[in-house]
Coordinates of C-alpha atoms and ligand atoms in Angstrom, one line a residue:
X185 CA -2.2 -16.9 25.6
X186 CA -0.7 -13.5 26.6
X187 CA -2.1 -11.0 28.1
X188 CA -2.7 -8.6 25.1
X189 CA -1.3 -5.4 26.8
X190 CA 1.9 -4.7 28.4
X191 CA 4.0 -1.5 28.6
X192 CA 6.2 -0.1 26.0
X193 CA 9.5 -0.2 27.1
X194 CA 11.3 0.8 23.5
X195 CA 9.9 2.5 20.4
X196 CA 12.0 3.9 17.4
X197 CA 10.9 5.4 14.2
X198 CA 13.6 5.0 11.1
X199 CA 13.8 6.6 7.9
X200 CA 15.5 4.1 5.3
X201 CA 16.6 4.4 2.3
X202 CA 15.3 2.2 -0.5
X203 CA 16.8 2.5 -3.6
X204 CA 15.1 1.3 -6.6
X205 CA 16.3 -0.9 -9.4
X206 CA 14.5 0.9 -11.7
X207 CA 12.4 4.4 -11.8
X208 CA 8.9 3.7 -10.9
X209 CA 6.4 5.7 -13.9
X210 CA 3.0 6.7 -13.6
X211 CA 0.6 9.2 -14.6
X212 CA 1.6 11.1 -11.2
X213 CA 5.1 11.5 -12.6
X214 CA 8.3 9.8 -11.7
X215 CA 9.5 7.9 -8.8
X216 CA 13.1 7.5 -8.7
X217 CA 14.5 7.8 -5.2
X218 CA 12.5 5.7 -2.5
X219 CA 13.0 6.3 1.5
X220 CA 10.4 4.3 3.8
X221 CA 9.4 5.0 7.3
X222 CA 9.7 2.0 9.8
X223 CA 8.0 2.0 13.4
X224 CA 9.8 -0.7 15.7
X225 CA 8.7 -1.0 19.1
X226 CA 9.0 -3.3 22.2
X227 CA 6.8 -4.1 25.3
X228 CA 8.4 -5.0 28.9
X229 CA 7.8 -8.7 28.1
X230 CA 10.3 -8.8 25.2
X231 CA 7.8 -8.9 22.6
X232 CA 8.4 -6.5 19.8
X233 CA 6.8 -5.2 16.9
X234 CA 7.3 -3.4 13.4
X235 CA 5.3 -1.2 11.1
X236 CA 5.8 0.4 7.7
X237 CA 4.1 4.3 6.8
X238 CA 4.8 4.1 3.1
X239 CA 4.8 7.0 1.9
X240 CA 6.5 8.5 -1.4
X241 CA 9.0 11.0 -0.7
X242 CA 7.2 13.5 -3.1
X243 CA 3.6 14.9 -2.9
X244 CA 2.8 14.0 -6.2
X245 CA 0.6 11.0 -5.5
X246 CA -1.0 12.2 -2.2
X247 CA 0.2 15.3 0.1
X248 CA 2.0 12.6 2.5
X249 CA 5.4 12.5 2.1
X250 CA 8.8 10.3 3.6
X251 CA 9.2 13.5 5.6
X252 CA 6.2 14.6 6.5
X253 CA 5.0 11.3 7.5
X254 CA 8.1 10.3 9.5
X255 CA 7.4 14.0 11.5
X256 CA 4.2 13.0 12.2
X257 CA 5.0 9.7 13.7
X258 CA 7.8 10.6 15.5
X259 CA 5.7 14.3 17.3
X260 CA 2.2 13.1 17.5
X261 CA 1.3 9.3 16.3
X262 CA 3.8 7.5 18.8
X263 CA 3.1 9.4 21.8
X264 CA -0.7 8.9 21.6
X265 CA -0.2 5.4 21.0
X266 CA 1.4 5.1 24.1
X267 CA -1.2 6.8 25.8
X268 CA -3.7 3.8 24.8
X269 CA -5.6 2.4 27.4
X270 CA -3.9 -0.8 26.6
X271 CA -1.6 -2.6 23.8
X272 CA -4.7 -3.8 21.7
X273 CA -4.6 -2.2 17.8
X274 CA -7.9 -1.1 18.4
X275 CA -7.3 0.9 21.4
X276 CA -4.0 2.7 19.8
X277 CA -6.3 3.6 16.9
X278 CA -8.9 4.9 19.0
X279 CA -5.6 7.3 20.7
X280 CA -4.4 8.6 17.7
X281 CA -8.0 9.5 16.3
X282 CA -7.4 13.0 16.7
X283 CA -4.8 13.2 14.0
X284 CA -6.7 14.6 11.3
X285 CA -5.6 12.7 7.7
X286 CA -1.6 11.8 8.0
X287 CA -2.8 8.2 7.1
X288 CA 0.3 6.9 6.6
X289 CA 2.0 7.9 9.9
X290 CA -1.1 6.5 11.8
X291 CA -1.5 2.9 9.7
X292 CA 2.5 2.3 10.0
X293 CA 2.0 2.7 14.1
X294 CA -1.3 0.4 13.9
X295 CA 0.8 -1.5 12.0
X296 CA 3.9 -2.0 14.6
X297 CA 1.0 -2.8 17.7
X298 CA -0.7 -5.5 15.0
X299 CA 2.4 -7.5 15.0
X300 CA 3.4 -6.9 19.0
X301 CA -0.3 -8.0 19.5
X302 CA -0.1 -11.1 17.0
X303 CA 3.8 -11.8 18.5
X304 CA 1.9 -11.7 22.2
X305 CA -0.7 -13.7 21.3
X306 CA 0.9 -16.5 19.2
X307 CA -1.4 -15.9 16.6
X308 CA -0.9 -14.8 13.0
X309 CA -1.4 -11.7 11.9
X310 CA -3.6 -13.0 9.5
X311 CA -6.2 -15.0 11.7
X312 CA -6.2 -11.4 14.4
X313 CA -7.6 -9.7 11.9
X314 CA -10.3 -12.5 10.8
X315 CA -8.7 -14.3 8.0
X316 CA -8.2 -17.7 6.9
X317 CA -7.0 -17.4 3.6
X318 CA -3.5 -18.8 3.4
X319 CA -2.2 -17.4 0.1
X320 CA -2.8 -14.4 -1.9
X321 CA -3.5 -14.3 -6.2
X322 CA -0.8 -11.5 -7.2
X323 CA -1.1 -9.2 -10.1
X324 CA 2.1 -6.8 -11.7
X325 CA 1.6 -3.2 -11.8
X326 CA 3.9 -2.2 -14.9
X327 CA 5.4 1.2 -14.7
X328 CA 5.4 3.4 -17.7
X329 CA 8.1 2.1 -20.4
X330 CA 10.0 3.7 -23.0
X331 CA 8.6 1.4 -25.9
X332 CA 5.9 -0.8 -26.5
X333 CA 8.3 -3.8 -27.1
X334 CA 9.9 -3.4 -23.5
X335 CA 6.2 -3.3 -22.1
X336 CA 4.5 -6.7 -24.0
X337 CA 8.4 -8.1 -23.5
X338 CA 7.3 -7.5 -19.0
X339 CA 4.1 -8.4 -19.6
X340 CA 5.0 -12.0 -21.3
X341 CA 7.7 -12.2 -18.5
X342 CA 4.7 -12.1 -16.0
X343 CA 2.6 -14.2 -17.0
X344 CA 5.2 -16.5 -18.0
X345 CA 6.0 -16.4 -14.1
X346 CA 2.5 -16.9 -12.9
X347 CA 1.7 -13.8 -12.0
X348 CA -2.2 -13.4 -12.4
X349 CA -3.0 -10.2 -13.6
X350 CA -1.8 -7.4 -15.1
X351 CA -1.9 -3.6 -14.0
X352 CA -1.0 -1.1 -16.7
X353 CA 0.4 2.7 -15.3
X354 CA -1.4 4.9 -18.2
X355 CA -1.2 8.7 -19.3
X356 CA -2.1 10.8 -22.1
X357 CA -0.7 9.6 -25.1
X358 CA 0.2 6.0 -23.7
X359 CA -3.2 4.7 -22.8
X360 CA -5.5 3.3 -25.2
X361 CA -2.5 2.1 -27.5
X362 CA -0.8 0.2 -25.0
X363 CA -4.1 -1.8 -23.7
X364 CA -4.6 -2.3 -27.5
X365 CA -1.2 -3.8 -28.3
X366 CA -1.3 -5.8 -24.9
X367 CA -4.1 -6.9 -25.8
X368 CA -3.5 -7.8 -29.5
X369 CA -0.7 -10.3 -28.1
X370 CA -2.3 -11.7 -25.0
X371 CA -5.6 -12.1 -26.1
X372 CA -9.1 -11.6 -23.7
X373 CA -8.2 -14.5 -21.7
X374 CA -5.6 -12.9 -19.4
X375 CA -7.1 -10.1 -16.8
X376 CA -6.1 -6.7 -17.3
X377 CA -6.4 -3.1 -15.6
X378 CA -5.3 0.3 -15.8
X379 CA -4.3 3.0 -13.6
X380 CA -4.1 6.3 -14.2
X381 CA -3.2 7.8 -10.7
X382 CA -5.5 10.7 -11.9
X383 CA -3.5 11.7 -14.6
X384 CA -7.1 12.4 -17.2
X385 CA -9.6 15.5 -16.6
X386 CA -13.7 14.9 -17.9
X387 CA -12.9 16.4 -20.6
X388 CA -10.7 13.2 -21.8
X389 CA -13.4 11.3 -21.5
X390 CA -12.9 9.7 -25.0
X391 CA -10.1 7.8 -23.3
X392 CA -12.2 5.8 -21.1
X393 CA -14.8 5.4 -23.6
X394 CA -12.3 3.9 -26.3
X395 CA -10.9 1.9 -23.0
X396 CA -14.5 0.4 -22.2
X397 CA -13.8 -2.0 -25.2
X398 CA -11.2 -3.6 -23.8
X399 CA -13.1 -5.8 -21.2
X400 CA -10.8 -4.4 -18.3
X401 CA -11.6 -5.6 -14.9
X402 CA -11.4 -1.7 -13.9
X403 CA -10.2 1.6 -14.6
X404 CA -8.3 2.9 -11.3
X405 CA -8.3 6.5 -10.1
X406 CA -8.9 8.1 -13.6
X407 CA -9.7 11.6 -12.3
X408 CA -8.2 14.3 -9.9
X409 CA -7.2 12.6 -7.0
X410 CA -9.9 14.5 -4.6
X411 CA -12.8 14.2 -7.4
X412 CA -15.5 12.3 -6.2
X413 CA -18.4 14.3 -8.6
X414 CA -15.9 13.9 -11.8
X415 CA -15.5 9.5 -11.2
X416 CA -19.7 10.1 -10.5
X417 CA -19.8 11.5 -14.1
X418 CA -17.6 9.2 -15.8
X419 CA -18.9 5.9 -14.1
X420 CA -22.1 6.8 -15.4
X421 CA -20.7 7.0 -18.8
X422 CA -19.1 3.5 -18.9
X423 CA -19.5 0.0 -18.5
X424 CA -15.9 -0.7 -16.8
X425 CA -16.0 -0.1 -13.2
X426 CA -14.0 2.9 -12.0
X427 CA -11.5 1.8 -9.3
X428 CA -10.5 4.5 -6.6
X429 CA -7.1 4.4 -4.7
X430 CA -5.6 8.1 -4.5
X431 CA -9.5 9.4 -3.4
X432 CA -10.4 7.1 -1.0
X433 CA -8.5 7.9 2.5
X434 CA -11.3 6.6 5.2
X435 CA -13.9 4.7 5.5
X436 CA -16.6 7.6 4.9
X437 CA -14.6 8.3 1.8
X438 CA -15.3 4.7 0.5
X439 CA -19.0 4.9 2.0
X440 CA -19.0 8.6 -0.2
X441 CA -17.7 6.9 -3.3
X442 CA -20.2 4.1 -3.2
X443 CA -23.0 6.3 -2.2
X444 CA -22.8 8.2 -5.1
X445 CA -21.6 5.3 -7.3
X446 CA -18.4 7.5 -8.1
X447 CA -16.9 3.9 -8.3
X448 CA -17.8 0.1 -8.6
X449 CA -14.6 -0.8 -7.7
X450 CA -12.3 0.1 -4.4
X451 CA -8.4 -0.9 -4.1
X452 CA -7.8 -1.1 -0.4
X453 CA -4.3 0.0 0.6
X454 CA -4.1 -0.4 4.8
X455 CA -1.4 3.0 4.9
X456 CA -3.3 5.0 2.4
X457 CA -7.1 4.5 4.3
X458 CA -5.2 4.9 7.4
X459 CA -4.3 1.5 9.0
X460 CA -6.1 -2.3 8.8
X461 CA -9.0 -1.4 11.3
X462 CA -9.9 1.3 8.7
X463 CA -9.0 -1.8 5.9
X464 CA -11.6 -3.9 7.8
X465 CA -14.0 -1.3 7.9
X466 CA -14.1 -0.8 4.1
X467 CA -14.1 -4.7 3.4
X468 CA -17.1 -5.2 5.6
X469 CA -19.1 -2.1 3.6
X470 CA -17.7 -3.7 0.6
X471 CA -18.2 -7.2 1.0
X472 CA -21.8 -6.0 2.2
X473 CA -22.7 -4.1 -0.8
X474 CA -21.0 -6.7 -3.1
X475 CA -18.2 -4.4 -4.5
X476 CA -15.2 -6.5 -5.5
X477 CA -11.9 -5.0 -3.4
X478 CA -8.3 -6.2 -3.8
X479 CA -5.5 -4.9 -1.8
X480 CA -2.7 -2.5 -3.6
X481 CA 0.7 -1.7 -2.9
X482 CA 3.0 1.5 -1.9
X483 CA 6.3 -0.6 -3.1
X484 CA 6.2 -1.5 1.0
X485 CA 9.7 -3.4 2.1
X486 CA 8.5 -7.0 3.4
X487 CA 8.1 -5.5 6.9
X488 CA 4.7 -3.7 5.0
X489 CA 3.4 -6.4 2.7
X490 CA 3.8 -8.5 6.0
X491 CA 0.3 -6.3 7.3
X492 CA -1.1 -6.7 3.5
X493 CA -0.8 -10.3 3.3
X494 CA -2.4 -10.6 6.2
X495 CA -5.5 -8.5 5.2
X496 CA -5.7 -9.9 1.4
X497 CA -6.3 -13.3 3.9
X498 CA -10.3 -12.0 4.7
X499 CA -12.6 -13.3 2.4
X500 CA -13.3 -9.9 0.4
X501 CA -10.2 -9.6 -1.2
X502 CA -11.2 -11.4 -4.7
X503 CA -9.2 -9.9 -7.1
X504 CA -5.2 -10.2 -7.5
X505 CA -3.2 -7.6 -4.8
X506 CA -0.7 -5.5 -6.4
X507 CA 2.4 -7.0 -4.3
X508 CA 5.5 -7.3 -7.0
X509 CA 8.3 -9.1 -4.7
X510 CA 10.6 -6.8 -3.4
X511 CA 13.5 -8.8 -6.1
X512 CA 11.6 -7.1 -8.7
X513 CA 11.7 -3.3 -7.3
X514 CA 14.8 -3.1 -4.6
X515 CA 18.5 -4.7 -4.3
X516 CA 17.5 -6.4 -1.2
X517 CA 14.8 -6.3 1.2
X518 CA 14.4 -5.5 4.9
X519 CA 12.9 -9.5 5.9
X520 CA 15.3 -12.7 4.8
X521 CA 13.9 -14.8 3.7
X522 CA 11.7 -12.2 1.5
X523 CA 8.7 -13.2 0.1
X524 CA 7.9 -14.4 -3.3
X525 CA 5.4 -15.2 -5.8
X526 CA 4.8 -19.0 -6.5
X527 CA 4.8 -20.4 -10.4
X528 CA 0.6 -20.7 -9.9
X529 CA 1.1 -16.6 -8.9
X530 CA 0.4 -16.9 -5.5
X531 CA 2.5 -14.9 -2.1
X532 CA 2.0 -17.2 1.0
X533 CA 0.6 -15.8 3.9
X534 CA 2.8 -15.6 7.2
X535 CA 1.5 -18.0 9.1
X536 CA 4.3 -17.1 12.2
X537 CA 2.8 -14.9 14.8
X538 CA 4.3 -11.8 15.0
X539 CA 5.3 -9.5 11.8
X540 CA 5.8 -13.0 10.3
X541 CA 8.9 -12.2 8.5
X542 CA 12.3 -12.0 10.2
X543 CA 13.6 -8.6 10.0
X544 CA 17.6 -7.7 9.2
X545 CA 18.6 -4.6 11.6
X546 CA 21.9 -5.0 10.0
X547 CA 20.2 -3.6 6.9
X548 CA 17.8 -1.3 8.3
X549 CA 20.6 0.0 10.1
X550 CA 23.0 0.4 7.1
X551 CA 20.0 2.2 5.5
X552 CA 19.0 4.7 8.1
X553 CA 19.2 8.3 7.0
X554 CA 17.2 9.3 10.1
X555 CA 16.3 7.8 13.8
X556 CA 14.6 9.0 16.6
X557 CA 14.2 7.0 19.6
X558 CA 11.6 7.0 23.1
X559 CA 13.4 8.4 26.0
X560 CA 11.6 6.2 28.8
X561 CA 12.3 8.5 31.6
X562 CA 10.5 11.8 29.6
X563 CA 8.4 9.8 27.0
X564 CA 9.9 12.0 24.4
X565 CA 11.3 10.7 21.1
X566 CA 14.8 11.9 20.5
X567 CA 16.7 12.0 17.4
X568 CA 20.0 10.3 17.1
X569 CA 20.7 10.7 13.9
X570 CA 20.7 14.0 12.0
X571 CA 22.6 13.9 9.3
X572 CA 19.6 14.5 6.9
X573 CA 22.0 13.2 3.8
X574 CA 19.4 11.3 0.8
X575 CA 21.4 8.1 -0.9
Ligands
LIG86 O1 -1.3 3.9 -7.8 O2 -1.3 1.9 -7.1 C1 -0.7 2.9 -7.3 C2 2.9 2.4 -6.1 C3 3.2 3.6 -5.5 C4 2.2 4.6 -5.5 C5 1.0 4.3 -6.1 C6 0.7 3.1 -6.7 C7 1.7 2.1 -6.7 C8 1.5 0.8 -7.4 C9 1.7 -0.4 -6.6 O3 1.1 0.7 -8.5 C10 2.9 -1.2 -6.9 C11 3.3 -2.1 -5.8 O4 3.3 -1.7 -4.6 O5 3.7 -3.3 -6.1
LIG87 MG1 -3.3 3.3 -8.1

């Protein structure tokens, strides 16, 4: 084994454009152009690593953006991380703990020293972090259609593919009626969910109540996307365990929620809680408290569902991840071969040290709209590229 620290000798930080084949809709509002931030650095010993901060580009789903993140990465994250005491995850979070929030720009730098670490160490990703589990049950996350028929018409394609659950996007006026009709044609047997991305106020509480007869496995993020006390009223009120994603950014956010049963239900994603030691911190508290957790998705290239996969492997993660391939949002992804969902609706997870997934710089490179690279003599980042154009 490798010593498990070595100095960085390279580090760049790329914005790339990811168009999507279709406009992502939720109760948040619409998604339609997609530009990822991707952290790629490399040690003196020729081991490398890369990280995704998935952020949206807008502020409509959290206050993180492409932009803001990228910034943040590229004028505070990187440099502390290279001020860690060595090249061990832990130690890079411990550097970058003074950046208050920004969780995205401090989990896709975790990320990036996860893989060098795994790459150093010949180990998986996976089994660094603790986990055995070799392949992930994968749910679909249906965006908000124009018609009922288009929706059951995904929904039968799903399942018909294995896919093991299904995750409906809902707002007022297309909420209650869709679960009814998906319902109607699939029968009890299959497991379904709903997420609102905090689309409903307490005052549309009827919603949830007419939803609580639809034997849903939760209810995600029904209420503002800060309300802690509002979720506390309404899980009080139903049967279906609330889900939070948009509220819970920490740790002591999930310890909050469950403290004040404000949820019986927590979707972990590693960018959003701000990295996988904070991911391992809420599956521990979870698993403790018995709390079923699953692991969702910020439509991550491969070179981010690489770090999921390898946290869905810990023994927590019971219910189905949201990780729809990257064939079913983007034109191509940034890791050949990608990864896809087996007939039984399973992902494999990488079992190659290292990100796990091999990584096409011809692509990332034909996607950049913006780089910014370490100059090793001042330990600066520069930007090469500043043509701020958006695809
Ligand atoms: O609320 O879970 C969400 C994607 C972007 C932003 C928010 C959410 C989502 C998803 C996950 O639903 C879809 C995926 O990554 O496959
Ligand atoms: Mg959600």
């Amino acid at each position: 084994m490798t010593e498990p620290s070595a100095r960085i000798v390279k580090a760049e930080v790329y914005e790339v454009a990811m168009p999507l084949l279709k406009t992502f809709v939720t109760g948040f509002g619409d998604t339609s152009s997609r530009h990822t931030v991707l952290i790629h650095i490399v040690d003196d010993d020729g081991f490398e690593g890369w990280g995704e901060a998935p952020a949206l580009d807008h502020p409509f789903y959290l206050p993180e953006t492409t932009s803001t993140t990228y910034s943040i990465v590229v004028e505070y994250a990187l440099a502390l991380s290279l001020q860690a005491t060595s090249g061990d995850p832990r130690d890079v979070v411990r550097a970058m703990s003074p950046i208050r929030g920004n969780t995205f720009a401090r989990a896709g730098v975790e990320a990036a020293y996860w893989a060098l670490a795994s790459a150093r160490s010949g180990q998986p990703m996976s089994a660094l972090l603790g986990g055995s589990a070799v392949r992930v049950a994968v749910g679909e996350s249906l965006s908000i259609a124009d018609s009922m028929e288009e929706t059951l018409e995904e929904v039968a394609l799903r399942l018909s593919e294995g896919y093991r659950r299904i995750k409906l996007k809902i707002r007022p006026g297309w909420d209650v009626n869709v679960v009814r009709a998906v319902r109607e044609r699939f029968g009890h047997d299959i497991l379904l969910q709903v997420d609102a991305n905090a689309a409903y106020t307490l005052d549309e509480a009827d919603v949830f109540h007419a939803l609580d007869e639809f034997e849903l496995l939760c209810i995600e993020q029904p209420l503002g996307y800060d309300d802690f006390e509002g979720s506390q009223a309404l899980q009080r009120q139903l049967e279906t365990a609330i889900c939070l994603d948009e509220a819970i950014r920490s740790p002591s956010d999930a310890r909050r929620a469950l403290d004040m049963d404000a949820c019986r239900n927590i979707n972990v994603k590693p960018a959003r809680v701000g990295g996988l030691v904070a991911s391992l911190e809420i599956h521990d508290l979870c698993v403790k408290r018995g709390i079923p957790m699953w692991c969702g998705g910020m439509l991550e290239s491969g070179i981010g569902r690489s770090a999921n996969l390898a946290l869905c492997s810990l023994p927590g993660f019971t219910q189905p991840a949201d990780m729809s391939p990257a064939v079913v949002l983007y034109e191509e992804d940034l890791v050949d071969p990608t990864y896809l969902v087996d007939p039984e609706g399973y992902i494999a997870v990488p079992q190659a040290s290292g990100l796990g997934f091999n990584v096409v710089t011809d692509r990332i490179t034909a996607r950049t709209v913006r780089l910014a690279v370490l100059d090793q003599r001042t330990q600066t980042m520069r930007e090469e590229t500043t043509d701020h154009f958006r695809i």
